[in-house]
């Protein structure tokens, strides 16, 4: 069975690369806004912040200079765990997607466990007025261009970042991704304890059905025994219900404006911190305790902040 969480780690995915500015005025865009949003989430109880970077107009970027401003803005005020994306966006090359993690050697980095159709073209059906010219073509492009994560690039990422002491949030969008992770574990490239992030509700991946969450945990139990911790989130309106379900199972949770722009039915979230406060209240109402950054480092066997984290 997975390692039951004595304390629940809240990860906040602050901005991502899916949602676009025309959907919400509250989506953090500039480096300063992303750092400020991350600090707000940390203050509210998030032990880990998952970071993407954008230009001020919202376009996703891989530029290390932008990441540097974000990271510096956080580390000057907090010892929270930084989780840098290697997913970037579907429009980036693998080298571009890895650039920030290679440069800053974070304690934790995300790693998508397979190529897939990762479709968010439906955003175009809901936006009536676009703020920027880049947004509509960007979201529509996902209908015809898959998100590529080959075994070769996964192995390259594991070797390149693993040698620098980075550990991974293994993002699994389907059951097959668990078996891919088991392959890399057998090869000795993925090292326990594993942090498996179940991702539900992306068009092209496993659906946001609660039976699917139970099923993913059952298969992970069979494959990994107690060598893993589990976290889960669902995109969009099912965000909070899936987080609460994951916590009830003994897992961790992820929230943030990357995954959902909402705080309730028809109500846009005004900040990442607002979502953190909501899930924290749910967890504490269920009798759970919230993990600190130090707790998260211990549970996930992270190296700590004294071993070369660049700012």
mmCIF file of N, CA and C in Angstrom, residues 110-208:
data_model
loop_
_atom_site.group_PDB
_atom_site.id
_atom_site.type_symbol
_atom_site.label_atom_id
_atom_site.label_comp_id
_atom_site.label_asym_id
_atom_site.label_seq_id
_atom_site.Cartn_x
_atom_site.Cartn_y
_atom_site.Cartn_z
ATOM 1 N N UNK A 110 8.701 18.306 -12.142
ATOM 2 C CA UNK A 110 7.636 17.479 -12.696
ATOM 3 C C UNK A 110 8.181 16.666 -13.867
ATOM 4 N N UNK A 111 7.585 15.491 -14.089
ATOM 5 C CA UNK A 111 7.979 14.656 -15.219
ATOM 6 C C UNK A 111 6.758 13.925 -15.738
ATOM 7 N N UNK A 112 6.339 14.274 -16.956
ATOM 8 C CA UNK A 112 5.192 13.633 -17.593
ATOM 9 C C UNK A 112 5.597 12.255 -18.095
ATOM 10 N N UNK A 113 4.787 11.247 -17.781
ATOM 11 C CA UNK A 113 5.191 9.864 -18.000
ATOM 12 C C UNK A 113 4.695 9.253 -19.306
ATOM 13 N N UNK A 114 4.402 10.071 -20.303
ATOM 14 C CA UNK A 114 4.057 9.494 -21.598
ATOM 15 C C UNK A 114 3.557 10.523 -22.583
ATOM 16 N N UNK A 115 3.729 10.207 -23.870
ATOM 17 C CA UNK A 115 3.147 11.047 -24.919
ATOM 18 C C UNK A 115 1.630 10.859 -24.927
ATOM 19 N N UNK A 116 0.925 11.927 -25.257
ATOM 20 C CA UNK A 116 -0.534 11.853 -25.200
ATOM 21 C C UNK A 116 -1.159 13.015 -25.974
ATOM 22 N N UNK A 117 -2.419 12.839 -26.309
ATOM 23 C CA UNK A 117 -3.215 13.981 -26.718
ATOM 24 C C UNK A 117 -3.555 14.766 -25.458
ATOM 25 N N UNK A 118 -3.133 16.020 -25.441
ATOM 26 C CA UNK A 118 -3.346 16.883 -24.269
ATOM 27 C C UNK A 118 -4.107 18.090 -24.795
ATOM 28 N N UNK A 119 -5.425 17.981 -24.797
ATOM 29 C CA UNK A 119 -6.255 18.903 -25.561
ATOM 30 C C UNK A 119 -6.971 19.891 -24.640
ATOM 31 N N UNK A 120 -6.719 21.165 -24.887
ATOM 32 C CA UNK A 120 -7.501 22.196 -24.199
ATOM 33 C C UNK A 120 -8.028 23.220 -25.196
ATOM 34 N N UNK A 121 -8.278 22.727 -26.414
ATOM 35 C CA UNK A 121 -8.835 23.586 -27.455
ATOM 36 C C UNK A 121 -10.229 24.083 -27.102
ATOM 37 N N UNK A 122 -10.916 23.373 -26.209
ATOM 38 C CA UNK A 122 -12.257 23.773 -25.816
ATOM 39 C C UNK A 122 -12.326 25.135 -25.150
ATOM 40 N N UNK A 123 -11.184 25.635 -24.688
ATOM 41 C CA UNK A 123 -11.158 26.995 -24.131
ATOM 42 C C UNK A 123 -11.701 27.996 -25.143
ATOM 43 N N UNK A 124 -11.409 27.749 -26.419
ATOM 44 C CA UNK A 124 -11.823 28.687 -27.472
ATOM 45 C C UNK A 124 -13.337 28.789 -27.588
ATOM 46 N N UNK A 125 -14.050 27.752 -27.162
ATOM 47 C CA UNK A 125 -15.510 27.781 -27.229
ATOM 48 C C UNK A 125 -16.122 28.633 -26.117
ATOM 49 N N UNK A 126 -15.319 28.925 -25.092
ATOM 50 C CA UNK A 126 -15.862 29.610 -23.913
ATOM 51 C C UNK A 126 -15.452 31.073 -23.826
ATOM 52 N N UNK A 127 -14.388 31.425 -24.544
ATOM 53 C CA UNK A 127 -13.915 32.811 -24.496
ATOM 54 C C UNK A 127 -14.633 33.617 -25.571
ATOM 55 N N UNK A 128 -15.230 34.708 -25.168
ATOM 56 C CA UNK A 128 -15.956 35.543 -26.134
ATOM 57 C C UNK A 128 -15.137 36.752 -26.574
ATOM 58 N N UNK A 129 -14.167 37.142 -25.756
ATOM 59 C CA UNK A 129 -13.332 38.294 -26.097
ATOM 60 C C UNK A 129 -11.888 37.980 -25.708
ATOM 61 N N UNK A 130 -11.003 38.001 -26.696
ATOM 62 C CA UNK A 130 -9.602 37.643 -26.472
ATOM 63 C C UNK A 130 -8.782 38.891 -26.156
ATOM 64 N N UNK A 131 -7.939 38.784 -25.137
ATOM 65 C CA UNK A 131 -7.083 39.912 -24.761
ATOM 66 C C UNK A 131 -5.853 40.020 -25.646
ATOM 67 N N UNK A 132 -5.367 38.855 -26.151
ATOM 68 C CA UNK A 132 -4.111 38.842 -26.910
ATOM 69 C C UNK A 132 -4.244 37.961 -28.145
ATOM 70 N N UNK A 133 -3.533 38.325 -29.203
ATOM 71 C CA UNK A 133 -3.626 37.598 -30.466
ATOM 72 C C UNK A 133 -3.110 36.171 -30.367
ATOM 73 N N UNK A 134 -2.170 35.915 -29.462
ATOM 74 C CA UNK A 134 -1.552 34.584 -29.405
ATOM 75 C C UNK A 134 -2.452 33.522 -28.793
ATOM 76 N N UNK A 135 -3.455 33.917 -28.034
ATOM 77 C CA UNK A 135 -4.181 32.967 -27.200
ATOM 78 C C UNK A 135 -5.005 31.943 -27.992
ATOM 79 N N UNK A 136 -5.846 32.408 -28.907
ATOM 80 C CA UNK A 136 -6.749 31.489 -29.607
ATOM 81 C C UNK A 136 -5.986 30.466 -30.447
ATOM 82 N N UNK A 137 -5.008 30.871 -31.280
ATOM 83 C CA UNK A 137 -4.246 29.853 -32.020
ATOM 84 C C UNK A 137 -3.521 28.884 -31.097
ATOM 85 N N UNK A 138 -3.062 29.371 -29.974
ATOM 86 C CA UNK A 138 -2.323 28.530 -29.025
ATOM 87 C C UNK A 138 -3.200 27.404 -28.486
ATOM 88 N N UNK A 139 -4.403 27.731 -28.043
ATOM 89 C CA UNK A 139 -5.249 26.683 -27.477
ATOM 90 C C UNK A 139 -5.786 25.762 -28.570
ATOM 91 N N UNK A 140 -6.117 26.301 -29.742
ATOM 92 C CA UNK A 140 -6.637 25.468 -30.830
ATOM 93 C C UNK A 140 -5.586 24.487 -31.336
ATOM 94 N N UNK A 141 -4.328 24.853 -31.252
ATOM 95 C CA UNK A 141 -3.241 24.012 -31.739
ATOM 96 C C UNK A 141 -3.194 22.659 -31.022
ATOM 97 N N UNK A 142 -3.715 22.594 -29.802
ATOM 98 C CA UNK A 142 -3.643 21.339 -29.049
ATOM 99 C C UNK A 142 -4.567 20.270 -29.623
ATOM 100 N N UNK A 143 -5.492 20.653 -30.491
ATOM 101 C CA UNK A 143 -6.397 19.677 -31.114
ATOM 102 C C UNK A 143 -5.682 18.842 -32.166
ATOM 103 N N UNK A 144 -4.595 19.380 -32.697
ATOM 104 C CA UNK A 144 -3.893 18.699 -33.798
ATOM 105 C C UNK A 144 -2.456 18.325 -33.487
ATOM 106 N N UNK A 145 -1.947 18.739 -32.315
ATOM 107 C CA UNK A 145 -0.554 18.470 -31.981
ATOM 108 C C UNK A 145 -0.471 17.761 -30.625
ATOM 109 N N UNK A 146 0.014 16.523 -30.599
ATOM 110 C CA UNK A 146 0.118 15.797 -29.329
ATOM 111 C C UNK A 146 1.256 16.333 -28.457
ATOM 112 N N UNK A 147 1.203 15.975 -27.203
ATOM 113 C CA UNK A 147 2.223 16.338 -26.228
ATOM 114 C C UNK A 147 3.205 15.173 -26.167
ATOM 115 N N UNK A 148 4.431 15.394 -26.620
ATOM 116 C CA UNK A 148 5.386 14.311 -26.822
ATOM 117 C C UNK A 148 6.289 14.133 -25.604
ATOM 118 N N UNK A 149 6.258 12.933 -25.049
ATOM 119 C CA UNK A 149 7.155 12.537 -23.960
ATOM 120 C C UNK A 149 7.567 11.091 -24.216
ATOM 121 N N UNK A 150 8.584 10.900 -25.052
ATOM 122 C CA UNK A 150 9.018 9.562 -25.415
ATOM 123 C C UNK A 150 9.806 8.922 -24.281
ATOM 124 N N UNK A 151 9.997 7.611 -24.361
ATOM 125 C CA UNK A 151 10.831 6.942 -23.365
ATOM 126 C C UNK A 151 12.247 7.496 -23.401
ATOM 127 N N UNK A 152 12.714 7.864 -24.566
ATOM 128 C CA UNK A 152 14.059 8.435 -24.677
ATOM 129 C C UNK A 152 14.160 9.759 -23.918
ATOM 130 N N UNK A 153 13.166 10.632 -24.099
ATOM 131 C CA UNK A 153 13.233 11.923 -23.409
ATOM 132 C C UNK A 153 12.992 11.771 -21.910
ATOM 133 N N UNK A 154 12.138 10.812 -21.519
ATOM 134 C CA UNK A 154 11.944 10.562 -20.087
ATOM 135 C C UNK A 154 13.255 10.086 -19.470
ATOM 136 N N UNK A 155 13.932 9.144 -20.121
ATOM 137 C CA UNK A 155 15.209 8.656 -19.606
ATOM 138 C C UNK A 155 16.246 9.773 -19.551
ATOM 139 N N UNK A 156 16.275 10.607 -20.593
ATOM 140 C CA UNK A 156 17.214 11.726 -20.618
ATOM 141 C C UNK A 156 16.969 12.664 -19.438
ATOM 142 N N UNK A 157 15.713 12.939 -19.150
ATOM 143 C CA UNK A 157 15.364 13.816 -18.037
ATOM 144 C C UNK A 157 15.764 13.192 -16.700
ATOM 145 N N UNK A 158 15.448 11.921 -16.529
ATOM 146 C CA UNK A 158 15.804 11.233 -15.291
ATOM 147 C C UNK A 158 17.312 11.250 -15.062
ATOM 148 N N UNK A 159 18.074 11.007 -16.117
ATOM 149 C CA UNK A 159 19.528 10.974 -15.967
ATOM 150 C C UNK A 159 20.087 12.382 -15.741
ATOM 151 N N UNK A 160 19.646 13.334 -16.547
ATOM 152 C CA UNK A 160 20.214 14.684 -16.503
ATOM 153 C C UNK A 160 19.930 15.373 -15.174
ATOM 154 N N UNK A 161 18.672 15.375 -14.764
ATOM 155 C CA UNK A 161 18.317 16.056 -13.528
ATOM 156 C C UNK A 161 18.620 15.203 -12.301
ATOM 157 N N UNK A 162 18.480 13.880 -12.451
ATOM 158 C CA UNK A 162 18.751 12.989 -11.331
ATOM 159 C C UNK A 162 20.193 13.084 -10.863
ATOM 160 N N UNK A 163 21.118 13.260 -11.792
ATOM 161 C CA UNK A 163 22.528 13.383 -11.433
ATOM 162 C C UNK A 163 22.789 14.643 -10.615
ATOM 163 N N UNK A 164 21.924 15.645 -10.754
ATOM 164 C CA UNK A 164 22.075 16.887 -9.996
ATOM 165 C C UNK A 164 21.348 16.833 -8.655
ATOM 166 N N UNK A 165 20.751 15.683 -8.330
ATOM 167 C CA UNK A 165 20.084 15.529 -7.045
ATOM 168 C C UNK A 165 18.617 15.894 -7.046
ATOM 169 N N UNK A 166 18.070 16.201 -8.233
ATOM 170 C CA UNK A 166 16.647 16.512 -8.333
ATOM 171 C C UNK A 166 15.827 15.225 -8.257
ATOM 172 N N UNK A 167 14.741 15.267 -7.515
ATOM 173 C CA UNK A 167 13.762 14.183 -7.499
ATOM 174 C C UNK A 167 12.530 14.637 -8.269
ATOM 175 N N UNK A 168 11.573 13.723 -8.458
ATOM 176 C CA UNK A 168 10.535 13.978 -9.449
ATOM 177 C C UNK A 168 9.119 13.802 -8.907
ATOM 178 N N UNK A 169 8.254 14.651 -9.419
ATOM 179 C CA UNK A 169 6.807 14.480 -9.306
ATOM 180 C C UNK A 169 6.392 13.802 -10.610
ATOM 181 N N UNK A 170 6.088 12.505 -10.530
ATOM 182 C CA UNK A 170 5.771 11.728 -11.734
ATOM 183 C C UNK A 170 4.305 11.933 -12.090
ATOM 184 N N UNK A 171 4.068 12.689 -13.151
ATOM 185 C CA UNK A 171 2.699 13.020 -13.535
ATOM 186 C C UNK A 171 2.139 11.914 -14.422
ATOM 187 N N UNK A 172 1.106 11.256 -13.923
ATOM 188 C CA UNK A 172 0.492 10.119 -14.607
ATOM 189 C C UNK A 172 -0.932 10.476 -14.994
ATOM 190 N N UNK A 173 -1.155 10.569 -16.293
ATOM 191 C CA UNK A 173 -2.448 10.975 -16.835
ATOM 192 C C UNK A 173 -3.298 9.773 -17.243
ATOM 193 N N UNK A 174 -2.788 8.586 -17.041
ATOM 194 C CA UNK A 174 -3.519 7.379 -17.388
ATOM 195 C C UNK A 174 -2.859 6.198 -16.696
ATOM 196 N N UNK A 175 -3.540 5.064 -16.688
ATOM 197 C CA UNK A 175 -3.013 3.882 -16.003
ATOM 198 C C UNK A 175 -1.716 3.413 -16.658
ATOM 199 N N UNK A 176 -1.652 3.497 -17.976
ATOM 200 C CA UNK A 176 -0.441 3.081 -18.675
ATOM 201 C C UNK A 176 0.798 3.829 -18.225
ATOM 202 N N UNK A 177 0.621 5.068 -17.780
ATOM 203 C CA UNK A 177 1.768 5.845 -17.304
ATOM 204 C C UNK A 177 2.363 5.240 -16.034
ATOM 205 N N UNK A 178 1.544 4.572 -15.231
ATOM 206 C CA UNK A 178 2.074 3.881 -14.058
ATOM 207 C C UNK A 178 3.005 2.752 -14.468
ATOM 208 N N UNK A 179 2.617 2.031 -15.510
ATOM 209 C CA UNK A 179 3.457 0.931 -15.986
ATOM 210 C C UNK A 179 4.748 1.466 -16.615
ATOM 211 N N UNK A 180 4.670 2.624 -17.250
ATOM 212 C CA UNK A 180 5.889 3.247 -17.765
ATOM 213 C C UNK A 180 6.828 3.602 -16.625
ATOM 214 N N UNK A 181 6.273 4.136 -15.542
ATOM 215 C CA UNK A 181 7.078 4.455 -14.373
ATOM 216 C C UNK A 181 7.696 3.190 -13.779
ATOM 217 N N UNK A 182 6.929 2.103 -13.733
ATOM 218 C CA UNK A 182 7.458 0.836 -13.214
ATOM 219 C C UNK A 182 8.649 0.362 -14.048
ATOM 220 N N UNK A 183 8.598 0.597 -15.347
ATOM 221 C CA UNK A 183 9.722 0.238 -16.221
ATOM 222 C C UNK A 183 10.985 0.992 -15.816
ATOM 223 N N UNK A 184 10.860 2.292 -15.612
ATOM 224 C CA UNK A 184 12.031 3.088 -15.244
ATOM 225 C C UNK A 184 12.497 2.787 -13.819
ATOM 226 N N UNK A 185 11.577 2.390 -12.955
ATOM 227 C CA UNK A 185 11.963 1.952 -11.615
ATOM 228 C C UNK A 185 12.787 0.667 -11.706
ATOM 229 N N UNK A 186 12.337 -0.275 -12.538
ATOM 230 C CA UNK A 186 13.071 -1.531 -12.722
ATOM 231 C C UNK A 186 14.458 -1.289 -13.296
ATOM 232 N N UNK A 187 14.605 -0.251 -14.134
ATOM 233 C CA UNK A 187 15.912 0.075 -14.712
ATOM 234 C C UNK A 187 16.823 0.816 -13.738
ATOM 235 N N UNK A 188 16.274 1.196 -12.595
ATOM 236 C CA UNK A 188 17.064 1.917 -11.603
ATOM 237 C C UNK A 188 17.185 3.399 -11.872
ATOM 238 N N UNK A 189 16.416 3.908 -12.828
ATOM 239 C CA UNK A 189 16.474 5.333 -13.159
ATOM 240 C C UNK A 189 15.502 6.148 -12.315
ATOM 241 N N UNK A 190 14.358 5.597 -11.991
ATOM 242 C CA UNK A 190 13.433 6.207 -11.034
ATOM 243 C C UNK A 190 13.734 5.595 -9.667
ATOM 244 N N UNK A 191 13.903 6.443 -8.672
ATOM 245 C CA UNK A 191 14.329 5.963 -7.356
ATOM 246 C C UNK A 191 13.244 6.234 -6.319
ATOM 247 N N UNK A 192 12.912 5.205 -5.538
ATOM 248 C CA UNK A 192 11.938 5.427 -4.470
ATOM 249 C C UNK A 192 12.540 6.262 -3.346
ATOM 250 N N UNK A 193 11.699 6.906 -2.529
ATOM 251 C CA UNK A 193 10.240 6.898 -2.609
ATOM 252 C C UNK A 193 9.738 7.751 -3.771
ATOM 253 N N UNK A 194 8.795 7.219 -4.516
ATOM 254 C CA UNK A 194 8.231 7.908 -5.667
ATOM 255 C C UNK A 194 7.108 8.843 -5.216
ATOM 256 N N UNK A 195 6.999 9.974 -5.873
ATOM 257 C CA UNK A 195 5.836 10.851 -5.714
ATOM 258 C C UNK A 195 5.045 10.783 -7.006
ATOM 259 N N UNK A 196 3.916 10.083 -6.954
ATOM 260 C CA UNK A 196 3.063 9.927 -8.130
ATOM 261 C C UNK A 196 1.936 10.949 -8.058
ATOM 262 N N UNK A 197 1.828 11.746 -9.121
ATOM 263 C CA UNK A 197 0.761 12.744 -9.208
ATOM 264 C C UNK A 197 -0.262 12.249 -10.231
ATOM 265 N N UNK A 198 -1.401 11.778 -9.730
ATOM 266 C CA UNK A 198 -2.465 11.360 -10.637
ATOM 267 C C UNK A 198 -3.184 12.585 -11.178
ATOM 268 N N UNK A 199 -3.292 12.647 -12.515
ATOM 269 C CA UNK A 199 -3.900 13.806 -13.179
ATOM 270 C C UNK A 199 -5.171 13.337 -13.883
ATOM 271 N N UNK A 200 -6.279 13.957 -13.557
ATOM 272 C CA UNK A 200 -7.573 13.531 -14.060
ATOM 273 C C UNK A 200 -8.283 14.693 -14.754
ATOM 274 N N UNK A 201 -9.055 14.363 -15.778
ATOM 275 C CA UNK A 201 -9.917 15.362 -16.391
ATOM 276 C C UNK A 201 -9.319 16.141 -17.547
ATOM 277 N N UNK A 202 -8.120 15.747 -18.009
ATOM 278 C CA UNK A 202 -7.558 16.354 -19.218
ATOM 279 C C UNK A 202 -8.084 15.592 -20.423
ATOM 280 N N UNK A 203 -8.608 16.274 -21.424
ATOM 281 C CA UNK A 203 -9.090 15.601 -22.623
ATOM 282 C C UNK A 203 -7.914 14.928 -23.329
ATOM 283 N N UNK A 204 -7.985 13.605 -23.417
ATOM 284 C CA UNK A 204 -6.875 12.811 -23.924
ATOM 285 C C UNK A 204 -6.284 11.918 -22.855
ATOM 286 N N UNK A 205 -6.595 12.208 -21.586
ATOM 287 C CA UNK A 205 -6.134 11.391 -20.461
ATOM 288 C C UNK A 205 -7.324 10.775 -19.733
ATOM 289 N N UNK A 206 -7.053 10.206 -18.569
ATOM 290 C CA UNK A 206 -8.102 9.531 -17.805
ATOM 291 C C UNK A 206 -9.102 10.560 -17.270
ATOM 292 N N UNK A 207 -10.375 10.184 -17.263
ATOM 293 C CA UNK A 207 -11.425 11.124 -16.907
ATOM 294 C C UNK A 207 -11.527 11.378 -15.415
ATOM 295 N N UNK A 208 -12.173 12.478 -15.083
ATOM 296 C CA UNK A 208 -12.345 12.879 -13.682
ATOM 297 C C UNK A 208 -13.532 12.130 -13.081
#
